[in-house]
Amino acid sequence: MSPLDVIKIREDFPVLRERVYGKPLIYLDNAATTQKPRAVIETIDRFYSRENANIHRGVFCLSEKATQCYEGARHKVKVFLGAASDKEIVFVRGATEAINLVAATWGRAFLKAGDEVLITHMEHHSNIVPWQMLRDEKGIRLKVAPVNDSGELIMEEFRKLLTGKVRLVSVVHVSNALGTINPVGEIIRLAHEQGARVLVDGAQAVAHRAVNVRELDADFYVLSGHKLFAPTGIGVLYGKEELLEKMPPYQGGGDMIRSVTFDQTIYNRIPYKFEAGTPHIAGVIGLGAAVDYLREIGLDKIAAYEHELLEYGTKKLMEVPGLRLIGTAEKKAAVLSFVLGEAHAHDIGTILDRSGIAIRAGHHCAMPLMRRFNVPATTRASFAFYNTKEEIDLLAEALREVTEVFK
Ligand code: 7TS
């Protein structure tokens, strides 16, 4: 496997040429959102410049073209995720909407009082709150599997909580706040043995490692396009065909119907049953371009390079006096979450910003996890394959300056 040509790759991302306070931008907030390659930007530009029309309804050439581009992108995502059929790819706004869709349709229809949903202590709020809402509505129980001090799921405890009452395990593939990579293959196998379904939140996984939903045997897998080098406002719910077929629709409106009278509506076939109204056509097409771009580079190469960044960054940051990493799992993605002496995360973020370094400070929408580690917030550097070791050196240097300020 030839190594990644990072210099060349960086040229694909126009924003990486930006300067902040006269300094080159060092973008290390990739877990929040990734930057967009020219291939994606130009595809969207071309769509609006030359192909724009509404889909699935026009008889004219342009509408047929737009429909082909939209459905072509669905097929690309199907191949990218290793799904069995295009029908299993539902376009939504993002990971958040995908989880809410499953809770509001599958959850409402098939869960009853006393049934259990099992999540983990490292979930993003978007994989906690929809289940709490369903709990309050239906009387289901929400159980939480604990993590150890390294930020790894304690599998022994998970197994104990996975009783026959659990109908759904909803688990993050890669933690946004810690970087922990969960053993989702094993989790799915164990859950299926107990007759439970599994939803995997892949928001932080798909941009960094090859994912195959059929090999994993995931029942649902969700992602956000904007964390995958595609536009905001577009995401994917993968669901097994047999499940999507049985689920009631999410929203009512155009495109999700086959026929409507005032007495009765017959719903469209999947996936259209879940795509009411005019969708984010340009977003979908942009997502298709992002998937093409990633496939050309190769996710195995990306994963190998990002692992190098993780090892290098871990070593460099541990050398900064007073820095404590939060999240030291053995299997980790390139996310470095930390606290630094008495300095508040937001102050660190503001000081780093003056050096052109964009990092995230806060609870990362994982407040229960912050409480578990007894910290109000962390500072988080999260990497993508366009980041470099030189940028990590500059981050470490800037963090040393922060420690001087707070001495
Ligand atoms: N799940 C995980 C694991 C996430 O990291 C995020 C967003 C979401 C779900 C929600 O994605 P959305 O696109 O629907 O908003 N995580 C972050 C983050 O770490 N910083 O900003 C957003």
GROMACS .gro file of C-alpha atoms and ligand atoms in nm:
model
  429
    1MET     CA    1   0.000   0.000   0.000
    2SER     CA    2   0.156   0.329  -0.110
    3PRO     CA    3   0.147   0.602   0.155
    4LEU     CA    4  -0.089   0.896   0.138
    5ASP     CA    5   0.039   1.200  -0.055
    6VAL     CA    6  -0.074   1.458   0.201
    7ILE     CA    7   0.077   1.758   0.022
    8LYS     CA    8  -0.125   1.672  -0.287
    9ILE     CA    9  -0.437   1.596  -0.086
   10ARG     CA   10  -0.422   1.932   0.089
   11GLU     CA   11  -0.441   2.101  -0.250
   12ASP     CA   12  -0.783   1.941  -0.295
   13PHE     CA   13  -0.921   2.141   0.001
   14PRO     CA   14  -0.935   2.514  -0.083
   15VAL     CA   15  -1.010   2.624   0.274
   16LEU     CA   16  -0.680   2.482   0.397
   17ARG     CA   17  -0.508   2.772   0.219
   18GLU     CA   18  -0.688   3.023   0.443
   19ARG     CA   19  -0.499   3.230   0.697
   20VAL     CA   20  -0.627   3.320   1.043
   21TYR     CA   21  -0.481   3.629   1.214
   22GLY     CA   22  -0.212   3.616   0.945
   23LYS     CA   23  -0.122   3.255   1.029
   24PRO     CA   24  -0.196   2.944   0.825
   25LEU     CA   25  -0.520   2.777   0.934
   26ILE     CA   26  -0.462   2.457   1.129
   27TYR     CA   27  -0.799   2.287   1.123
   28LEU     CA   28  -0.834   2.031   1.402
   29ASP     CA   29  -1.210   2.022   1.453
   30ASN     CA   30  -1.287   1.743   1.212
   31ALA     CA   31  -1.514   1.559   1.455
   32ALA     CA   32  -1.745   1.861   1.445
   33THR     CA   33  -1.736   1.889   1.069
   34THR     CA   34  -1.488   1.811   0.794
   35GLN     CA   35  -1.366   2.042   0.519
   36LYS     CA   36  -1.485   1.993   0.162
   37PRO     CA   37  -1.268   1.888  -0.131
   38ARG     CA   38  -1.294   2.069  -0.464
   39ALA     CA   39  -1.450   1.756  -0.614
   40VAL     CA   40  -1.752   1.805  -0.385
   41ILE     CA   41  -1.768   2.184  -0.423
   42GLU     CA   42  -1.748   2.160  -0.803
   43THR     CA   43  -2.012   1.887  -0.819
   44ILE     CA   44  -2.256   2.107  -0.628
   45ASP     CA   45  -2.162   2.408  -0.842
   46ARG     CA   46  -2.225   2.203  -1.157
   47PHE     CA   47  -2.558   2.077  -1.025
   48TYR     CA   48  -2.690   2.427  -0.956
   49SER     CA   49  -2.530   2.571  -1.271
   50ARG     CA   50  -2.638   2.303  -1.517
   51GLU     CA   51  -2.862   2.032  -1.374
   52ASN     CA   52  -3.095   2.185  -1.117
   53ALA     CA   53  -3.457   2.065  -1.121
   54ASN     CA   54  -3.682   1.884  -0.877
   55ILE     CA   55  -3.659   1.506  -0.883
   56HIS     CA   56  -3.898   1.213  -0.929
   57ARG     CA   57  -4.168   1.422  -1.094
   58GLY     CA   58  -4.060   1.616  -1.401
   59VAL     CA   59  -4.103   1.465  -1.747
   60PHE     CA   60  -3.847   1.702  -1.891
   61CYS     CA   61  -3.483   1.631  -1.958
   62LEU     CA   62  -3.337   1.837  -1.675
   63SER     CA   63  -3.556   1.674  -1.412
   64GLU     CA   64  -3.463   1.330  -1.541
   65LYS     CA   65  -3.098   1.427  -1.520
   66ALA     CA   66  -3.137   1.555  -1.162
   67THR     CA   67  -3.320   1.234  -1.068
   68GLN     CA   68  -3.045   1.023  -1.221
   69CYS     CA   69  -2.778   1.216  -1.028
   70TYR     CA   70  -2.976   1.180  -0.704
   71GLU     CA   71  -3.042   0.809  -0.744
   72GLY     CA   72  -2.687   0.759  -0.871
   73ALA     CA   73  -2.560   0.906  -0.544
   74ARG     CA   74  -2.784   0.668  -0.350
   75HIS     CA   75  -2.620   0.379  -0.531
   76LYS     CA   76  -2.273   0.515  -0.453
   77VAL     CA   77  -2.362   0.532  -0.083
   78LYS     CA   78  -2.503   0.179  -0.101
   79VAL     CA   79  -2.171   0.052  -0.240
   80PHE     CA   80  -1.972   0.264   0.007
   81LEU     CA   81  -2.153   0.109   0.305
   82GLY     CA   82  -2.175  -0.240   0.158
   83ALA     CA   83  -2.556  -0.244   0.182
   84ALA     CA   84  -2.752  -0.513   0.001
   85SER     CA   85  -2.971  -0.277  -0.197
   86ASP     CA   86  -3.027   0.090  -0.282
   87LYS     CA   87  -3.362   0.052  -0.107
   88GLU     CA   88  -3.180   0.033   0.225
   89ILE     CA   89  -3.034   0.384   0.192
   90VAL     CA   90  -3.263   0.656   0.326
   91PHE     CA   91  -3.154   1.017   0.293
   92VAL     CA   92  -3.212   1.230   0.602
   93ARG     CA   93  -3.065   1.552   0.744
   94GLY     CA   94  -2.792   1.384   0.943
   95ALA     CA   95  -2.712   1.129   1.212
   96THR     CA   96  -2.942   1.312   1.453
   97GLU     CA   97  -3.242   1.287   1.226
   98ALA     CA   98  -3.164   0.925   1.141
   99ILE     CA   99  -3.171   0.822   1.509
  100ASN     CA  100  -3.487   1.024   1.569
  101LEU     CA  101  -3.646   0.855   1.268
  102VAL     CA  102  -3.574   0.508   1.406
  103ALA     CA  103  -3.702   0.604   1.752
  104ALA     CA  104  -4.017   0.768   1.614
  105THR     CA  105  -4.106   0.490   1.369
  106TRP     CA  106  -3.951   0.156   1.462
  107GLY     CA  107  -3.943   0.245   1.831
  108ARG     CA  108  -4.298   0.375   1.848
  109ALA     CA  109  -4.439   0.088   1.646
  110PHE     CA  110  -4.253  -0.206   1.794
  111LEU     CA  111  -4.148  -0.117   2.151
  112LYS     CA  112  -4.389  -0.140   2.441
  113ALA     CA  113  -4.379  -0.055   2.812
  114GLY     CA  114  -4.115  -0.259   2.991
  115ASP     CA  115  -3.901  -0.317   2.681
  116GLU     CA  116  -3.542  -0.204   2.717
  117VAL     CA  117  -3.309   0.004   2.503
  118LEU     CA  118  -2.942  -0.033   2.590
  119ILE     CA  119  -2.699   0.250   2.514
  120THR     CA  120  -2.350   0.328   2.644
  121HIS     CA  121  -2.206   0.598   2.868
  122MET     CA  122  -2.015   0.745   2.573
  123GLU     CA  123  -2.312   0.833   2.351
  124HIS     CA  124  -2.359   1.170   2.186
  125HIS     CA  125  -2.675   1.346   2.307
  126SER     CA  126  -2.837   1.253   1.976
  127ASN     CA  127  -2.823   0.888   2.081
  128ILE     CA  128  -2.956   0.956   2.431
  129VAL     CA  129  -3.236   1.211   2.408
  130PRO     CA  130  -3.453   1.040   2.139
  131TRP     CA  131  -3.463   0.727   2.359
  132GLN     CA  132  -3.551   0.933   2.667
  133MET     CA  133  -3.836   1.090   2.470
  134LEU     CA  134  -3.955   0.743   2.373
  135ARG     CA  135  -3.916   0.626   2.734
  136ASP     CA  136  -4.139   0.909   2.854
  137GLU     CA  137  -4.396   0.838   2.585
  138LYS     CA  138  -4.405   0.458   2.591
  139GLY     CA  139  -4.269   0.354   2.928
  140ILE     CA  140  -3.967   0.170   2.791
  141ARG     CA  141  -3.653   0.144   3.006
  142LEU     CA  142  -3.327   0.305   2.905
  143LYS     CA  143  -3.015   0.129   3.033
  144VAL     CA  144  -2.658   0.254   3.011
  145ALA     CA  145  -2.349   0.034   2.979
  146PRO     CA  146  -2.052   0.181   3.169
  147VAL     CA  147  -1.704   0.269   3.045
  148ASN     CA  148  -1.372   0.223   3.224
  149ASP     CA  149  -1.118   0.492   3.309
  150SER     CA  150  -0.958   0.460   2.965
  151GLY     CA  151  -1.293   0.528   2.803
  152GLU     CA  152  -1.352   0.172   2.684
  153LEU     CA  153  -1.688   0.003   2.704
  154ILE     CA  154  -1.676  -0.255   2.986
  155MET     CA  155  -1.787  -0.559   2.787
  156GLU     CA  156  -1.849  -0.771   3.094
  157GLU     CA  157  -2.100  -0.515   3.224
  158PHE     CA  158  -2.248  -0.472   2.880
  159ARG     CA  159  -2.312  -0.846   2.861
  160LYS     CA  160  -2.482  -0.842   3.202
  161LEU     CA  161  -2.712  -0.559   3.095
  162LEU     CA  162  -2.796  -0.734   2.769
  163THR     CA  163  -3.086  -0.937   2.902
  164GLY     CA  164  -3.373  -1.084   2.703
  165LYS     CA  165  -3.573  -0.766   2.771
  166VAL     CA  166  -3.339  -0.556   2.560
  167ARG     CA  167  -3.504  -0.498   2.223
  168LEU     CA  168  -3.252  -0.249   2.088
  169VAL     CA  169  -2.885  -0.176   2.147
  170SER     CA  170  -2.798   0.172   2.021
  171VAL     CA  171  -2.426   0.229   2.028
  172VAL     CA  172  -2.169   0.469   1.891
  173HIS     CA  173  -1.909   0.317   1.656
  174VAL     CA  174  -1.640   0.576   1.734
  175SER     CA  175  -1.678   0.817   2.026
  176ASN     CA  176  -1.659   1.184   1.925
  177ALA     CA  177  -1.540   1.293   2.269
  178LEU     CA  178  -1.283   1.021   2.340
  179GLY     CA  179  -1.198   0.860   2.007
  180THR     CA  180  -1.274   0.512   2.145
  181ILE     CA  181  -1.351   0.259   1.871
  182ASN     CA  182  -1.619   0.025   2.000
  183PRO     CA  183  -1.617  -0.345   1.909
  184VAL     CA  184  -1.943  -0.309   1.719
  185GLY     CA  185  -1.907  -0.644   1.540
  186GLU     CA  186  -1.899  -0.826   1.873
  187ILE     CA  187  -2.174  -0.605   2.019
  188ILE     CA  188  -2.400  -0.686   1.726
  189ARG     CA  189  -2.330  -1.059   1.753
  190LEU     CA  190  -2.408  -1.060   2.126
  191ALA     CA  191  -2.722  -0.851   2.082
  192HIS     CA  192  -2.853  -1.074   1.803
  193GLU     CA  193  -2.799  -1.380   2.023
  194GLN     CA  194  -3.040  -1.216   2.267
  195GLY     CA  195  -3.287  -1.126   1.994
  196ALA     CA  196  -3.213  -0.752   2.012
  197ARG     CA  197  -3.172  -0.520   1.714
  198VAL     CA  198  -2.870  -0.290   1.687
  199LEU     CA  199  -2.840   0.069   1.573
  200VAL     CA  200  -2.484   0.188   1.517
  201ASP     CA  201  -2.408   0.560   1.524
  202GLY     CA  202  -2.135   0.580   1.262
  203ALA     CA  203  -2.109   0.960   1.253
  204GLN     CA  204  -1.742   0.951   1.358
  205ALA     CA  205  -1.648   0.625   1.188
  206VAL     CA  206  -1.723   0.641   0.817
  207ALA     CA  207  -1.475   0.916   0.730
  208HIS     CA  208  -1.188   0.734   0.896
  209ARG     CA  209  -1.219   0.360   0.832
  210ALA     CA  210  -1.386   0.123   0.589
  211VAL     CA  211  -1.730   0.020   0.712
  212ASN     CA  212  -1.936  -0.265   0.573
  213VAL     CA  213  -2.283  -0.281   0.723
  214ARG     CA  214  -2.351  -0.629   0.592
  215GLU     CA  215  -2.028  -0.773   0.732
  216LEU     CA  216  -2.113  -0.607   1.064
  217ASP     CA  217  -2.472  -0.730   1.031
  218ALA     CA  218  -2.593  -0.393   1.166
  219ASP     CA  219  -2.970  -0.349   1.163
  220PHE     CA  220  -2.943   0.030   1.140
  221TYR     CA  221  -2.635   0.239   1.069
  222VAL     CA  222  -2.645   0.620   1.067
  223LEU     CA  223  -2.411   0.890   0.946
  224SER     CA  224  -2.383   1.263   0.873
  225GLY     CA  225  -2.260   1.379   0.532
  226HIS     CA  226  -2.085   1.686   0.669
  227LYS     CA  227  -1.847   1.472   0.875
  228LEU     CA  228  -1.771   1.280   0.554
  229PHE     CA  229  -1.642   1.575   0.346
  230ALA     CA  230  -1.992   1.637   0.206
  231PRO     CA  231  -2.232   1.927   0.267
  232THR     CA  232  -2.424   1.993   0.586
  233GLY     CA  233  -2.792   1.903   0.600
  234ILE     CA  234  -2.755   1.560   0.446
  235GLY     CA  235  -2.713   1.224   0.613
  236VAL     CA  236  -2.795   0.860   0.577
  237LEU     CA  237  -3.004   0.606   0.758
  238TYR     CA  238  -2.909   0.255   0.651
  239GLY     CA  239  -3.169   0.001   0.755
  240LYS     CA  240  -3.212  -0.363   0.665
  241GLU     CA  241  -3.481  -0.396   0.400
  242GLU     CA  242  -3.699  -0.628   0.614
  243LEU     CA  243  -3.703  -0.366   0.892
  244LEU     CA  244  -3.765  -0.063   0.673
  245GLU     CA  245  -4.050  -0.248   0.502
  246LYS     CA  246  -4.230  -0.302   0.833
  247MET     CA  247  -4.169   0.045   0.977
  248PRO     CA  248  -4.439   0.311   0.951
  249PRO     CA  249  -4.339   0.632   0.773
  250TYR     CA  250  -4.170   0.920   0.957
  251GLN     CA  251  -4.322   1.230   0.799
  252GLY     CA  252  -4.616   1.261   0.561
  253GLY     CA  253  -4.611   1.458   0.239
  254GLY     CA  254  -4.511   1.448  -0.124
  255ASP     CA  255  -4.300   1.168  -0.270
  256MET     CA  256  -4.363   0.930   0.022
  257ILE     CA  257  -4.703   0.829  -0.116
  258ARG     CA  258  -4.830   0.610  -0.396
  259SER     CA  259  -5.188   0.739  -0.386
  260VAL     CA  260  -5.388   0.975  -0.168
  261THR     CA  261  -5.760   1.018  -0.116
  262PHE     CA  262  -5.918   1.200   0.177
  263ASP     CA  263  -6.003   0.861   0.324
  264GLN     CA  264  -5.681   0.675   0.274
  265THR     CA  265  -5.320   0.704   0.169
  266ILE     CA  266  -5.110   0.424   0.027
  267TYR     CA  267  -4.746   0.478   0.101
  268ASN     CA  268  -4.466   0.461  -0.151
  269ARG     CA  269  -4.213   0.178  -0.147
  270ILE     CA  270  -3.889   0.206   0.052
  271PRO     CA  271  -3.675   0.414   0.070
  272TYR     CA  272  -3.914   0.683  -0.065
  273LYS     CA  273  -4.163   0.607   0.212
  274PHE     CA  274  -3.917   0.783   0.445
  275GLU     CA  275  -3.827   1.075   0.218
  276ALA     CA  276  -4.128   1.308   0.237
  277GLY     CA  277  -4.101   1.638   0.054
  278THR     CA  278  -3.832   1.776  -0.172
  279PRO     CA  279  -3.506   1.642  -0.036
  280HIS     CA  280  -3.164   1.808  -0.017
  281ILE     CA  281  -3.089   1.713  -0.377
  282ALA     CA  282  -2.761   1.905  -0.404
  283GLY     CA  283  -2.653   1.764  -0.069
  284VAL     CA  284  -2.715   1.408  -0.182
  285ILE     CA  285  -2.524   1.464  -0.505
  286GLY     CA  286  -2.241   1.626  -0.307
  287LEU     CA  287  -2.237   1.325  -0.077
  288GLY     CA  288  -2.203   1.100  -0.381
  289ALA     CA  289  -1.902   1.304  -0.493
  290ALA     CA  290  -1.747   1.281  -0.145
  291VAL     CA  291  -1.786   0.904  -0.145
  292ASP     CA  292  -1.621   0.885  -0.490
  293TYR     CA  293  -1.335   1.102  -0.366
  294LEU     CA  294  -1.277   0.884  -0.060
  295ARG     CA  295  -1.289   0.564  -0.259
  296GLU     CA  296  -1.023   0.696  -0.493
  297ILE     CA  297  -0.789   0.764  -0.201
  298GLY     CA  298  -0.882   0.447  -0.013
  299LEU     CA  299  -1.013   0.427   0.341
  300ASP     CA  300  -0.751   0.173   0.443
  301LYS     CA  301  -0.481   0.421   0.350
  302ILE     CA  302  -0.665   0.696   0.534
  303ALA     CA  303  -0.701   0.480   0.846
  304ALA     CA  304  -0.332   0.388   0.843
  305TYR     CA  305  -0.222   0.750   0.802
  306GLU     CA  306  -0.458   0.879   1.071
  307HIS     CA  307  -0.331   0.613   1.308
  308GLU     CA  308   0.019   0.750   1.253
  309LEU     CA  309  -0.113   1.098   1.336
  310LEU     CA  310  -0.278   0.960   1.650
  311GLU     CA  311   0.043   0.796   1.772
  312TYR     CA  312   0.254   1.099   1.693
  313GLY     CA  313   0.001   1.339   1.847
  314THR     CA  314  -0.040   1.130   2.162
  315LYS     CA  315   0.336   1.129   2.217
  316LYS     CA  316   0.370   1.503   2.150
  317LEU     CA  317   0.079   1.605   2.372
  318MET     CA  318   0.187   1.382   2.661
  319GLU     CA  319   0.512   1.581   2.664
  320VAL     CA  320   0.322   1.904   2.739
  321PRO     CA  321   0.353   1.969   3.116
  322GLY     CA  322   0.024   1.924   3.303
  323LEU     CA  323  -0.166   1.777   3.010
  324ARG     CA  324  -0.394   1.483   3.083
  325LEU     CA  325  -0.557   1.289   2.803
  326ILE     CA  326  -0.923   1.195   2.852
  327GLY     CA  327  -0.977   0.879   2.652
  328THR     CA  328  -0.684   0.642   2.625
  329ALA     CA  329  -0.856   0.337   2.482
  330GLU     CA  330  -0.638   0.076   2.317
  331LYS     CA  331  -0.846   0.100   2.000
  332LYS     CA  332  -0.874   0.465   1.917
  333ALA     CA  333  -0.947   0.696   1.627
  334ALA     CA  334  -0.743   1.015   1.579
  335VAL     CA  335  -0.912   1.222   1.848
  336LEU     CA  336  -0.713   1.380   2.131
  337SER     CA  337  -0.933   1.507   2.413
  338PHE     CA  338  -0.751   1.656   2.709
  339VAL     CA  339  -0.743   1.884   3.010
  340LEU     CA  340  -0.446   2.108   3.081
  341GLY     CA  341  -0.369   2.196   3.440
  342GLU     CA  342  -0.620   2.446   3.574
  343ALA     CA  343  -0.679   2.613   3.238
  344HIS     CA  344  -1.039   2.616   3.124
  345ALA     CA  345  -1.103   2.447   2.790
  346HIS     CA  346  -1.260   2.761   2.642
  347ASP     CA  347  -0.960   2.973   2.738
  348ILE     CA  348  -0.729   2.718   2.577
  349GLY     CA  349  -0.943   2.724   2.264
  350THR     CA  350  -0.934   3.103   2.246
  351ILE     CA  351  -0.557   3.119   2.291
  352LEU     CA  352  -0.498   2.848   2.028
  353ASP     CA  353  -0.724   3.036   1.790
  354ARG     CA  354  -0.477   3.329   1.796
  355SER     CA  355  -0.220   3.085   1.653
  356GLY     CA  356  -0.461   2.987   1.375
  357ILE     CA  357  -0.541   2.655   1.543
  358ALA     CA  358  -0.908   2.554   1.533
  359ILE     CA  359  -0.993   2.304   1.806
  360ARG     CA  360  -1.310   2.232   2.000
  361ALA     CA  361  -1.365   2.315   2.367
  362GLY     CA  362  -1.667   2.198   2.559
  363HIS     CA  363  -1.870   1.893   2.650
  364HIS     CA  364  -1.889   1.771   2.289
  365CYS     CA  365  -2.261   1.693   2.330
  366ALA     CA  366  -2.163   1.415   2.569
  367MET     CA  367  -2.241   1.567   2.909
  368PRO     CA  368  -2.292   1.233   3.089
  369LEU     CA  369  -1.948   1.126   2.969
  370MET     CA  370  -1.787   1.447   3.096
  371ARG     CA  371  -1.947   1.381   3.434
  372ARG     CA  372  -1.811   1.024   3.426
  373PHE     CA  373  -1.460   1.166   3.392
  374ASN     CA  374  -1.526   1.442   3.646
  375VAL     CA  375  -1.447   1.722   3.406
  376PRO     CA  376  -1.680   2.003   3.297
  377ALA     CA  377  -1.530   2.007   2.950
  378THR     CA  378  -1.228   1.902   2.749
  379THR     CA  379  -1.023   2.054   2.472
  380ARG     CA  380  -1.036   1.830   2.167
  381ALA     CA  381  -0.816   1.804   1.862
  382SER     CA  382  -0.970   1.574   1.604
  383PHE     CA  383  -0.781   1.486   1.288
  384ALA     CA  384  -0.854   1.409   0.926
  385PHE     CA  385  -0.626   1.273   0.656
  386TYR     CA  386  -0.528   1.625   0.542
  387ASN     CA  387  -0.368   1.704   0.877
  388THR     CA  388   0.008   1.674   0.922
  389LYS     CA  389   0.269   1.604   1.185
  390GLU     CA  390   0.393   1.962   1.141
  391GLU     CA  391   0.050   2.084   1.248
  392ILE     CA  392   0.071   1.862   1.555
  393ASP     CA  393   0.411   2.014   1.639
  394LEU     CA  394   0.255   2.362   1.620
  395LEU     CA  395  -0.035   2.248   1.839
  396ALA     CA  396   0.204   2.113   2.102
  397GLU     CA  397   0.407   2.433   2.089
  398ALA     CA  398   0.097   2.649   2.131
  399LEU     CA  399  -0.016   2.434   2.426
  400ARG     CA  400   0.319   2.491   2.595
  401GLU     CA  401   0.257   2.863   2.556
  402VAL     CA  402  -0.083   2.817   2.720
  403THR     CA  403   0.083   2.652   3.021
  404GLU     CA  404   0.314   2.954   3.048
  405VAL     CA  405   0.012   3.190   3.051
  406PHE     CA  406  -0.154   2.993   3.329
  407LYS     CA  407   0.158   2.943   3.541
  4087TS     N1  408  -2.319   1.106   1.677
  4087TS     C1  409  -2.190   1.135   1.698
  4087TS     C2  410  -2.098   1.027   1.745
  4087TS     C3  411  -2.143   1.264   1.674
  4087TS     O1  412  -2.015   1.291   1.695
  4087TS     C4  413  -2.233   1.363   1.630
  4087TS     C5  414  -2.189   1.505   1.610
  4087TS     C6  415  -2.366   1.326   1.607
  4087TS     C7  416  -2.404   1.197   1.632
  4087TS     C8  417  -2.467   1.422   1.555
  4087TS     O2  418  -2.438   1.454   1.423
  4087TS     P1  419  -2.523   1.563   1.345
  4087TS     O3  420  -2.450   1.580   1.218
  4087TS     O4  421  -2.660   1.509   1.327
  4087TS     O5  422  -2.520   1.687   1.430
  4087TS     N2  423  -2.073   1.541   1.681
  4087TS     C9  424  -2.023   1.667   1.694
  4087TS    C10  425  -1.902   1.694   1.761
  4087TS     O6  426  -1.829   1.609   1.810
  4087TS     N3  427  -1.880   1.828   1.759
  4087TS     O7  428  -1.981   1.886   1.692
  4087TS    C11  429  -2.070   1.786   1.653
   0.00000   0.00000   0.00000
